Amino acid sequence: MSPAPAAIPILKTGHLLGIEALSVDEITGLLDLAEEYVALGRAKEKKSPLLKGRTVINLFFEPSTRTQSSFELAGKRLGADVMNMSVRTSSVSKGETLIDTATTLNAMRPDILIVRHQDSGAAAMLARKLDCCVANAGDGSHEHPTQALLDALTIRRRGRRFQGLTVAICGDVLHSRVARSNIHLLSKMGARVRLVGPKTLMPGEVARYGVEVFTDMREGLAGADIVMMLRLQLERMSGAFVPSTREYFRFWGLDRKKLAFAKPGALVMHPGPMNRGVEIDSEVADDIEVSVIREQVEMGVAIRMAVLDALSRGLPAGEHPARVARNGDES
């Protein structure tokens, strides 16, 4: 009996460090693969033995309930051994450098590392130092690739075609890695991207993104197909970026009145956690006719399962009956 063929690679580098470096084919491949995991997540039996025998480590230097829990759930649903490293109680909090941490992790011989770090480029540095696959779960104000992918999956499953789609990304763009990943993804896929918010919360390099910039919500939302609100990241602000949260909501928070300027049937998104009454009014956030915020959470698990699957395709096969069985089914 001839051996089963290797699974078709999706990620050329064997890591997921950001959207900017991905091709349209790689993005499409991940979205297509995630569709399978949406179906699995809605089935009675939600588990697959695909990553049986593999070890996935979640290393989060910043707290994130949604991202960490969905990566953990994704790994367990695929049969992996998942370990969450508590940075606050580890040697990292006692002065260990990131390179020391990489050396320690290498000795544990993980197959996949999920890392979230407050410094831009941390995930890329670990990918160079470690002998395993690395997925970026957010690095500084650089990128948050799986959030952009789950946003894209949510949009696609609502029947929207990316080509020609108008997406307004609104709020604290300056501190948002979510915004940067979405700009890269949506632009690559043919969408028209607008950034909407106060001048103080726009990055200085905004001109190089090739997007439209608006400081007036009504002008920025006019005719938009998708309204993507961003969290106001007060914890990253050391100066007076906005006069007050009350004034911020008045000018740049999403309510019914401002949403009326968007295209009829426009979808409302938010990466979470939401500051209700600051970025978005509860009446809009909870309206299932326009809001897809809950769907984004569900799509997050499916996308992260797809990412773990795609990363595992670059690992040495070894003796993994689950992988052989899956490949046999695909041949």
Short mmCIF file of C-alpha atoms in Angstrom, two decimals:
data_model
loop_
_atom_site.label_atom_id
_atom_site.label_comp_id
_atom_site.label_asym_id
_atom_site.label_seq_id
_atom_site.Cartn_x
_atom_site.Cartn_y
_atom_site.Cartn_z
CA MET A 1 0.00 0.00 0.00
CA SER A 2 1.48 3.34 -1.07
CA PRO A 3 1.75 6.11 1.56
CA ALA A 4 -0.95 8.78 1.68
CA PRO A 5 0.00 12.03 -0.05
CA ALA A 6 0.96 15.00 2.09
CA ALA A 7 -1.75 17.55 2.79
CA ILE A 8 -1.62 20.48 0.40
CA PRO A 9 0.35 23.34 2.03
CA ILE A 10 -1.48 26.63 2.44
CA LEU A 11 1.07 28.82 4.23
CA LYS A 12 4.31 29.03 2.27
CA THR A 13 6.49 30.10 5.21
CA GLY A 14 5.09 27.57 7.69
CA HIS A 15 4.16 30.41 10.06
CA LEU A 16 1.33 32.95 10.33
CA LEU A 17 2.99 36.21 11.34
CA GLY A 18 0.79 38.72 9.56
CA ILE A 19 -1.57 39.34 6.67
CA GLU A 20 0.75 41.70 4.82
CA ALA A 21 3.03 38.86 3.71
CA LEU A 22 0.20 36.53 2.60
CA SER A 23 -0.93 36.10 -0.98
CA VAL A 24 -4.55 36.17 -2.10
CA ASP A 25 -4.33 32.40 -2.63
CA GLU A 26 -3.10 31.83 0.94
CA ILE A 27 -5.90 33.99 2.36
CA THR A 28 -8.50 32.24 0.22
CA GLY A 29 -7.11 28.84 1.18
CA LEU A 30 -7.46 29.61 4.89
CA LEU A 31 -11.01 30.93 4.42
CA ASP A 32 -12.00 27.85 2.41
CA LEU A 33 -10.51 25.53 5.03
CA ALA A 34 -12.31 27.42 7.81
CA GLU A 35 -15.63 26.73 6.10
CA GLU A 36 -15.11 23.04 6.90
CA TYR A 37 -14.55 23.90 10.55
CA VAL A 38 -17.66 26.06 10.76
CA ALA A 39 -19.60 22.93 9.81
CA LEU A 40 -17.68 20.82 12.33
CA GLY A 41 -18.33 23.36 15.08
CA ARG A 42 -22.07 23.12 14.44
CA ALA A 43 -22.09 19.31 14.39
CA LYS A 44 -23.02 17.19 17.39
CA GLU A 45 -19.55 15.64 17.46
CA LYS A 46 -17.16 18.60 17.28
CA LYS A 47 -13.82 16.82 17.56
CA SER A 48 -11.28 15.71 14.98
CA PRO A 49 -8.15 13.61 15.64
CA LEU A 50 -6.15 15.67 13.13
CA LEU A 51 -3.59 16.99 15.64
CA LYS A 52 -3.52 13.97 17.94
CA GLY A 53 -0.04 13.72 19.43
CA ARG A 54 0.81 17.33 18.61
CA THR A 55 1.55 19.97 21.28
CA VAL A 56 0.23 23.51 21.03
CA ILE A 57 1.42 26.18 23.48
CA ASN A 58 -0.48 29.42 24.04
CA LEU A 59 1.99 32.07 25.20
CA PHE A 60 0.10 35.27 25.97
CA PHE A 61 2.02 38.25 27.37
CA GLU A 62 -1.17 40.33 27.14
CA PRO A 63 -4.61 39.26 28.40
CA SER A 64 -7.16 38.28 25.77
CA THR A 65 -10.19 36.23 26.70
CA ARG A 66 -11.53 35.78 23.16
CA THR A 67 -8.32 35.06 21.26
CA GLN A 68 -6.72 32.78 23.84
CA SER A 69 -9.88 30.81 24.61
CA SER A 70 -10.70 30.32 20.94
CA PHE A 71 -7.16 29.12 20.13
CA GLU A 72 -7.38 26.76 23.10
CA LEU A 73 -10.76 25.44 21.97
CA ALA A 74 -9.51 25.14 18.39
CA GLY A 75 -6.52 23.06 19.45
CA LYS A 76 -8.59 20.77 21.68
CA ARG A 77 -11.23 20.23 19.01
CA LEU A 78 -8.43 19.09 16.69
CA GLY A 79 -7.13 16.65 19.29
CA ALA A 80 -3.92 18.48 20.24
CA ASP A 81 -2.37 18.67 23.69
CA VAL A 82 -2.83 22.35 24.56
CA MET A 83 -0.88 24.19 27.25
CA ASN A 84 -1.57 27.75 28.34
CA MET A 85 1.51 29.48 29.74
CA SER A 86 0.71 32.03 32.44
CA VAL A 87 3.21 34.81 31.83
CA ARG A 88 2.38 36.70 35.02
CA THR A 89 3.46 33.73 37.15
CA SER A 90 6.32 32.57 34.93
CA SER A 91 10.00 33.45 34.92
CA VAL A 92 9.25 36.01 32.19
CA SER A 93 7.73 38.28 34.82
CA LYS A 94 10.92 37.87 36.86
CA GLY A 95 13.15 39.37 34.18
CA GLU A 96 13.67 36.56 31.68
CA THR A 97 14.20 37.87 28.15
CA LEU A 98 12.12 36.81 25.17
CA ILE A 99 15.17 34.98 23.76
CA ASP A 100 15.54 33.06 27.04
CA THR A 101 11.88 32.18 26.81
CA ALA A 102 12.41 30.93 23.25
CA THR A 103 15.24 28.68 24.43
CA THR A 104 13.04 27.28 27.20
CA LEU A 105 10.15 26.67 24.81
CA ASN A 106 12.43 24.91 22.33
CA ALA A 107 13.41 22.47 25.06
CA MET A 108 9.72 21.62 25.53
CA ARG A 109 9.56 20.66 21.83
CA PRO A 110 6.15 22.14 20.97
CA ASP A 111 4.76 21.71 17.46
CA ILE A 112 2.90 25.02 17.30
CA LEU A 113 3.32 28.18 19.37
CA ILE A 114 0.58 30.80 19.59
CA VAL A 115 2.04 34.07 20.85
CA ARG A 116 0.59 37.42 21.84
CA HIS A 117 3.04 40.14 22.84
CA GLN A 118 3.01 43.86 23.52
CA ASP A 119 5.97 44.49 21.20
CA SER A 120 5.70 44.61 17.42
CA GLY A 121 7.85 41.94 15.80
CA ALA A 122 7.91 39.59 18.82
CA ALA A 123 6.17 36.77 16.94
CA ALA A 124 8.58 37.08 14.00
CA MET A 125 11.57 36.95 16.34
CA LEU A 126 10.28 33.79 18.01
CA ALA A 127 9.66 32.21 14.61
CA ARG A 128 13.37 32.71 13.82
CA LYS A 129 14.50 31.24 17.15
CA LEU A 130 12.13 28.29 17.55
CA ASP A 131 12.02 24.92 15.81
CA CYS A 132 8.21 24.95 15.62
CA CYS A 133 5.45 26.75 13.74
CA VAL A 134 4.45 30.16 15.12
CA ALA A 135 1.11 31.93 14.87
CA ASN A 136 0.85 35.60 15.76
CA ALA A 137 -2.11 36.29 18.05
CA GLY A 138 -1.32 40.02 18.12
CA ASP A 139 2.01 41.86 18.39
CA GLY A 140 2.05 45.43 19.61
CA SER A 141 0.33 47.75 17.16
CA HIS A 142 1.62 45.69 14.22
CA GLU A 143 -0.84 42.94 13.24
CA HIS A 144 -3.55 40.57 14.45
CA PRO A 145 -3.90 38.23 11.46
CA THR A 146 -6.49 35.77 12.78
CA GLN A 147 -8.86 38.62 13.67
CA ALA A 148 -8.75 39.92 10.08
CA LEU A 149 -9.28 36.39 8.77
CA LEU A 150 -12.31 35.77 10.99
CA ASP A 151 -13.71 39.16 9.98
CA ALA A 152 -13.28 38.21 6.33
CA LEU A 153 -14.93 34.82 6.91
CA THR A 154 -17.88 36.54 8.60
CA ILE A 155 -18.27 38.95 5.69
CA ARG A 156 -18.00 36.18 3.09
CA ARG A 157 -20.52 33.95 4.81
CA ARG A 158 -22.99 36.82 4.75
CA GLY A 159 -22.85 36.68 0.95
CA ARG A 160 -20.69 39.75 0.40
CA ARG A 161 -18.11 39.71 -2.38
CA PHE A 162 -14.86 41.45 -1.49
CA GLN A 163 -14.32 42.93 -4.93
CA GLY A 164 -15.79 46.44 -4.87
CA LEU A 165 -17.00 46.17 -1.27
CA THR A 166 -16.79 49.42 0.73
CA VAL A 167 -15.58 48.89 4.29
CA ALA A 168 -15.39 51.70 6.84
CA ILE A 169 -12.97 50.97 9.70
CA CYS A 170 -13.84 53.43 12.44
CA GLY A 171 -12.27 54.68 15.64
CA ASP A 172 -8.87 54.20 17.25
CA VAL A 173 -6.87 53.24 14.17
CA LEU A 174 -3.59 54.50 15.66
CA HIS A 175 -3.39 51.79 18.33
CA SER A 176 -5.20 49.05 16.41
CA ARG A 177 -3.37 46.01 15.05
CA VAL A 178 -6.81 44.74 14.02
CA ALA A 179 -7.17 47.73 11.70
CA ARG A 180 -3.77 47.14 10.11
CA SER A 181 -4.43 43.45 9.40
CA ASN A 182 -7.86 44.25 7.99
CA ILE A 183 -6.46 46.99 5.77
CA HIS A 184 -3.97 44.52 4.29
CA LEU A 185 -6.51 41.73 3.83
CA LEU A 186 -9.40 43.76 2.46
CA SER A 187 -7.18 45.70 0.07
CA LYS A 188 -5.61 42.49 -1.26
CA MET A 189 -9.08 41.02 -1.83
CA GLY A 190 -10.28 44.03 -3.83
CA ALA A 191 -12.33 45.95 -1.27
CA ARG A 192 -12.39 49.72 -0.93
CA VAL A 193 -11.18 50.62 2.57
CA ARG A 194 -11.97 53.80 4.48
CA LEU A 195 -10.51 54.85 7.81
CA VAL A 196 -12.78 57.01 9.94
CA GLY A 197 -11.90 58.73 13.21
CA PRO A 198 -10.30 61.76 14.87
CA LYS A 199 -6.99 63.02 13.51
CA THR A 200 -5.34 62.27 16.84
CA LEU A 201 -6.12 58.56 16.39
CA MET A 202 -4.84 58.21 12.83
CA PRO A 203 -1.32 56.80 12.33
CA GLY A 204 1.26 59.12 10.82
CA GLU A 205 1.99 56.63 8.03
CA VAL A 206 -1.67 56.39 6.99
CA ALA A 207 -0.92 57.76 3.50
CA ARG A 208 1.09 54.66 2.57
CA TYR A 209 -1.87 52.35 3.19
CA GLY A 210 -3.65 53.48 0.03
CA VAL A 211 -6.97 54.05 1.79
CA GLU A 212 -9.42 56.93 2.12
CA VAL A 213 -9.36 58.87 5.39
CA PHE A 214 -12.31 60.68 6.97
CA THR A 215 -12.59 62.61 10.23
CA ASP A 216 -16.38 62.96 9.96
CA MET A 217 -18.38 59.80 10.71
CA ARG A 218 -21.28 60.71 8.45
CA GLU A 219 -19.02 61.30 5.45
CA GLY A 220 -16.98 58.18 6.18
CA LEU A 221 -20.03 55.93 6.52
CA ALA A 222 -21.85 57.27 3.45
CA GLY A 223 -22.67 54.28 1.24
CA ALA A 224 -20.53 51.82 3.25
CA ASP A 225 -21.35 48.09 2.97
CA ILE A 226 -19.52 47.18 6.20
CA VAL A 227 -19.06 49.32 9.30
CA MET A 228 -16.20 47.95 11.39
CA MET A 229 -15.89 49.63 14.79
CA LEU A 230 -12.65 49.53 16.77
CA ARG A 231 -12.14 49.48 20.52
CA LEU A 232 -10.89 52.74 22.04
CA GLN A 233 -7.63 51.50 23.60
CA LEU A 234 -7.31 53.86 26.53
CA GLU A 235 -4.67 51.63 28.15
CA ARG A 236 -2.26 52.46 25.29
CA MET A 237 -2.80 56.22 25.52
CA SER A 238 -0.42 58.36 27.55
CA GLY A 239 -1.76 61.73 26.37
CA ALA A 240 -5.04 63.47 25.59
CA PHE A 241 -5.99 61.71 22.35
CA VAL A 242 -9.71 62.40 22.88
CA PRO A 243 -11.41 65.05 25.07
CA SER A 244 -13.56 62.48 26.92
CA THR A 245 -15.30 59.18 26.21
CA ARG A 246 -18.61 61.03 26.21
CA GLU A 247 -17.41 63.44 23.52
CA TYR A 248 -15.84 60.56 21.62
CA PHE A 249 -19.18 58.76 21.40
CA ARG A 250 -20.92 61.93 20.32
CA PHE A 251 -18.67 62.36 17.28
CA TRP A 252 -17.32 58.88 16.46
CA GLY A 253 -19.46 56.35 18.33
CA LEU A 254 -21.88 54.30 16.25
CA ASP A 255 -25.58 54.83 16.87
CA ARG A 256 -28.71 54.53 14.73
CA LYS A 257 -28.43 58.07 13.47
CA LYS A 258 -24.90 57.66 12.13
CA LEU A 259 -25.53 54.13 10.82
CA ALA A 260 -28.36 55.52 8.67
CA PHE A 261 -25.70 57.11 6.43
CA ALA A 262 -24.33 53.66 5.48
CA LYS A 263 -25.81 51.60 2.69
CA PRO A 264 -29.16 49.93 3.52
CA GLY A 265 -28.40 46.43 4.82
CA ALA A 266 -24.88 47.39 5.95
CA LEU A 267 -23.30 44.99 8.43
CA VAL A 268 -21.86 46.18 11.76
CA MET A 269 -18.73 44.53 13.20
CA HIS A 270 -16.57 44.91 16.31
CA PRO A 271 -13.52 42.82 17.33
CA GLY A 272 -14.41 43.02 21.02
CA PRO A 273 -14.37 43.62 23.83
CA MET A 274 -16.88 46.43 23.29
CA ASN A 275 -17.02 49.63 25.28
CA ARG A 276 -20.77 50.18 25.06
CA GLY A 277 -21.71 53.82 24.88
CA VAL A 278 -18.16 54.70 23.80
CA GLU A 279 -17.57 53.06 20.40
CA ILE A 280 -21.01 51.65 19.84
CA ASP A 281 -24.54 51.99 21.16
CA SER A 282 -26.05 48.85 22.70
CA GLU A 283 -29.13 49.19 20.53
CA VAL A 284 -26.97 48.75 17.42
CA ALA A 285 -24.59 46.16 18.88
CA ASP A 286 -27.44 43.86 19.92
CA ASP A 287 -29.56 44.23 16.78
CA ILE A 288 -29.25 40.87 14.99
CA GLU A 289 -30.58 42.44 11.80
CA VAL A 290 -27.41 44.49 11.35
CA SER A 291 -24.84 43.30 13.90
CA VAL A 292 -22.65 40.25 13.18
CA ILE A 293 -20.58 40.61 16.34
CA ARG A 294 -21.72 37.26 17.77
CA GLU A 295 -20.99 35.56 14.45
CA GLN A 296 -17.46 36.95 14.58
CA VAL A 297 -16.89 35.04 17.82
CA GLU A 298 -18.07 31.76 16.24
CA MET A 299 -15.96 32.36 13.13
CA GLY A 300 -12.94 32.96 15.39
CA VAL A 301 -12.88 29.32 16.49
CA ALA A 302 -13.27 28.06 12.91
CA ILE A 303 -10.49 30.31 11.58
CA ARG A 304 -8.12 29.30 14.35
CA MET A 305 -8.82 25.62 13.68
CA ALA A 306 -8.00 26.30 10.02
CA VAL A 307 -4.77 28.07 11.00
CA LEU A 308 -3.67 25.17 13.24
CA ASP A 309 -4.52 22.73 10.45
CA ALA A 310 -2.57 24.78 7.89
CA LEU A 311 0.45 25.16 10.17
CA SER A 312 0.50 21.45 10.95
CA ARG A 313 0.93 20.70 7.24
CA GLY A 314 4.46 22.03 7.46
CA LEU A 315 5.41 19.77 10.36
CA PRO A 316 7.33 16.50 9.92
CA ALA A 317 4.76 13.75 9.41
CA GLY A 318 6.22 11.20 11.84
CA GLU A 319 3.91 8.48 13.03
CA HIS A 320 0.58 10.32 13.12
CA PRO A 321 -2.27 7.99 12.11
CA ALA A 322 -4.75 10.88 12.26
CA ARG A 323 -2.84 12.78 9.59
CA VAL A 324 -2.53 9.66 7.41
CA ALA A 325 -6.25 8.93 7.78
CA ARG A 326 -7.20 12.49 6.83
CA ASN A 327 -4.87 12.51 3.86
CA GLY A 328 -6.21 9.17 2.76
CA ASP A 329 -9.72 10.57 2.81
CA GLU A 330 -8.63 13.56 0.72
CA SER A 331 -6.86 11.54 -1.97
#
